[in-house]
Amino acid sequence: MDRDGEFTAYCAARSETLRNTAYLLCGDWHLAHDLTQTALIKLYLAWSRVNRHGALDAYARQVLVRVFLDERRRPWRRERGVADPAVFDRPAHDPAIAERLAVRAALAEVPPRQRAALVLRFWLDLSVDQAAEALRCSPGTVKSQTARGLATLRAALERMPELTEGQRR
Amino acid sequence: MNDVREAFGRLLEEPGPPPATAVQLLGAAHRAQARRRRAFGVAGAALAVLAVVGAGWLIPTERTPPPTATATATATATATATATASPFSGRPLSEPAARLVAQRMEKALSKVLPAGVIPIGEASEWGGDGSSPPNGITTVGAFTDLFVGPRHGPLKGGQFLAYLLAGTETGDGDLCALAPDRRLMNGTEIGCEVLAIRGSKVRVGRMREAVAPTRVASGYVEFHYAARYVDGWMIIVWELPYTNEPLDNPVGEGAVPMLDQPVFSPRGWRN
């Protein structure tokens, strides 16, 4: 199979996973779409080199995280309020939706690198070393970022009235 | 941490827009590759005829003496510096090394950007294989996407392309001072000129690059380039019009340049 064929097959198999990961990183489906596309394009451009080493998933993951972190550093980027009170002023008829909004707001309070560490460790089930490679930092930094991210996330969840006691644990 | 995983899972229950298909992603990848090839094709033209002594790599803060007086001295200094300062020795570069150099290039380039030009992040795309082709030139390239304009107003996109060249021959930082047959590829260079930038005269080359040579449309973009010694290396800077459009879109003759004036500062550049 040529590169285009391999790339198409890879996209068909993995783009959804990448997009989900991107969404967990950024909390915005449209941005997640852009991040995923950018990561896959970079993967395509480096395909032969990366494929030779059998590192397609690791490379795609690493690029995705880097693209996300770089995007957050753009000087003109304007963050919206992370726990926008307006969101919770509106009653949600569906508890599941209210809960989802609350989780998203709580996750948005976690700084980008800490959030990336959480997603890599607890959603993608990467080891500390694998996460360190993706984040391009030391394993010790991954551990500290993860611990801080967990603390931030849990503190944010504690403040969310939409969540039940069980959901906060 | 099951609770975190569950929270992530709940988050993903939120419906999103339909994902791009594999074919759409392949199309986007093809367009990106075409843009890269076009840019590197321009650089490739330069590589075919330029040979610059390789060594060292930090951009000097002081102005370099005139080339005629320093060619021999540069070669000597280069030979010494190669062993210590340069990450290059004519051997192919590994990916991490090339990326590292590209990042350092970008930092160096960012220092010569005029006010109002905003580079995006740190992660420039890097290219070139860092190998030594038969002519002995080692190359490393880096792209930097730029946006021009007020920080809080509408921004105009642009792409900033730079190359480091290093080879085994002595070279001249001023491309326009080289004999025509040692300059850029025939047909792409349309001469040298002196531009007045903020009161300083800067000699730059002018290139014309064919783009979109398709059945539907074809055209040219013209742009300036400049070269500078960086401790034995030569760094060549282009300013390319930037477009996310497919290459088969019409591109008119004399496309509007990204900047009203060349992107590089006259400081430190040879006149």
Short mmCIF file of C-alpha atoms in Angstrom, two decimals, chain A residues 4-105:
data_model
loop_
_atom_site.label_atom_id
_atom_site.label_comp_id
_atom_site.label_asym_id
_atom_site.label_seq_id
_atom_site.Cartn_x
_atom_site.Cartn_y
_atom_site.Cartn_z
CA ASP A 4 -1.81 7.81 0.62
CA GLY A 5 -3.48 4.48 1.11
CA GLU A 6 -1.79 3.91 4.44
CA PHE A 7 -2.60 7.42 5.58
CA THR A 8 -6.24 7.09 4.60
CA ALA A 9 -6.51 3.80 6.44
CA TYR A 10 -4.83 5.32 9.47
CA CYS A 11 -7.18 8.29 9.45
CA ALA A 12 -10.20 6.05 9.15
CA ALA A 13 -9.01 4.02 12.13
CA ARG A 14 -7.53 6.66 14.42
CA SER A 15 -8.87 10.12 13.63
CA GLU A 16 -11.88 9.68 15.89
CA THR A 17 -9.65 8.75 18.83
CA LEU A 18 -7.42 11.71 18.12
CA ARG A 19 -10.39 14.03 17.87
CA ASN A 20 -11.74 12.82 21.19
CA THR A 21 -8.35 13.38 22.77
CA ALA A 22 -8.20 16.83 21.24
CA TYR A 23 -11.64 17.61 22.61
CA LEU A 24 -10.63 16.57 26.10
CA LEU A 25 -7.61 18.82 25.79
CA CYS A 26 -9.40 21.92 24.54
CA GLY A 27 -13.08 21.45 25.39
CA ASP A 28 -14.24 22.73 22.01
CA TRP A 29 -15.30 20.42 19.19
CA HIS A 30 -14.44 22.88 16.45
CA LEU A 31 -11.01 23.55 17.83
CA ALA A 32 -10.59 19.83 18.36
CA HIS A 33 -11.33 19.34 14.68
CA ASP A 34 -8.63 21.86 13.74
CA LEU A 35 -6.09 20.39 16.13
CA THR A 36 -6.71 16.89 14.83
CA GLN A 37 -6.39 17.96 11.22
CA THR A 38 -3.18 19.84 11.90
CA ALA A 39 -1.70 16.86 13.73
CA LEU A 40 -2.65 14.46 10.96
CA ILE A 41 -1.21 16.75 8.30
CA LYS A 42 2.07 16.89 10.15
CA LEU A 43 1.96 13.15 10.46
CA TYR A 44 1.41 12.81 6.72
CA LEU A 45 4.38 15.04 5.96
CA ALA A 46 6.60 12.92 8.17
CA TRP A 47 4.92 9.64 7.27
CA SER A 48 7.80 7.66 5.81
CA ARG A 49 10.17 8.59 8.62
CA VAL A 50 7.69 7.94 11.38
CA ASN A 51 6.21 4.81 9.85
CA ARG A 52 9.68 3.34 9.47
CA HIS A 53 10.00 3.40 13.22
CA GLY A 54 6.50 2.11 13.83
CA ALA A 55 5.68 5.19 15.87
CA LEU A 56 2.61 6.55 14.15
CA ASP A 57 0.40 6.69 17.24
CA ALA A 58 3.10 8.14 19.47
CA TYR A 59 4.02 10.75 16.90
CA ALA A 60 0.42 11.75 16.25
CA ARG A 61 -0.21 12.02 19.98
CA GLN A 62 2.90 14.09 20.55
CA VAL A 63 2.09 16.45 17.70
CA LEU A 64 -1.48 16.80 18.88
CA VAL A 65 -0.39 17.80 22.38
CA ARG A 66 2.20 20.21 21.03
CA VAL A 67 -0.23 21.80 18.63
CA PHE A 68 -2.70 22.22 21.48
CA LEU A 69 -0.14 23.77 23.80
CA ASP A 70 1.16 26.04 21.07
CA GLU A 71 -2.32 27.13 20.20
CA ARG A 72 -2.88 28.14 23.80
CA ARG A 73 0.16 30.37 23.66
CA ARG A 74 -0.94 32.43 20.71
CA PRO A 75 -0.70 36.02 21.78
CA TRP A 76 -4.07 37.05 20.51
CA ARG A 77 -5.90 34.19 22.05
CA ARG A 78 -8.43 35.37 24.54
CA GLU A 79 -9.55 32.96 27.17
CA ARG A 80 -13.18 32.95 28.10
CA GLY A 81 -14.09 32.79 31.72
CA VAL A 82 -13.43 29.24 32.75
CA ALA A 83 -16.26 28.96 35.20
CA ASP A 84 -18.56 31.35 33.46
CA PRO A 85 -21.39 31.97 35.93
CA ALA A 86 -23.72 32.66 33.04
CA VAL A 87 -23.55 29.02 32.09
CA PHE A 88 -24.94 27.99 35.45
CA ASP A 89 -27.49 30.76 35.67
CA ARG A 90 -29.46 28.99 33.02
CA PRO A 91 -31.30 25.99 34.38
CA ALA A 92 -30.57 22.79 32.51
CA HIS A 93 -33.58 20.58 32.16
CA ASP A 94 -31.49 17.51 31.65
CA PRO A 95 -29.32 16.64 34.66
CA ALA A 96 -26.89 14.84 32.39
CA ILE A 97 -26.33 18.03 30.40
CA ALA A 98 -25.88 20.06 33.55
CA GLU A 99 -23.38 17.57 34.80
CA ARG A 100 -21.49 17.60 31.52
CA LEU A 101 -21.32 21.37 31.57
CA ALA A 102 -20.07 21.27 35.12
CA VAL A 103 -17.35 18.76 34.29
CA ARG A 104 -16.30 20.78 31.28
CA ALA A 105 -16.14 23.97 33.33
#
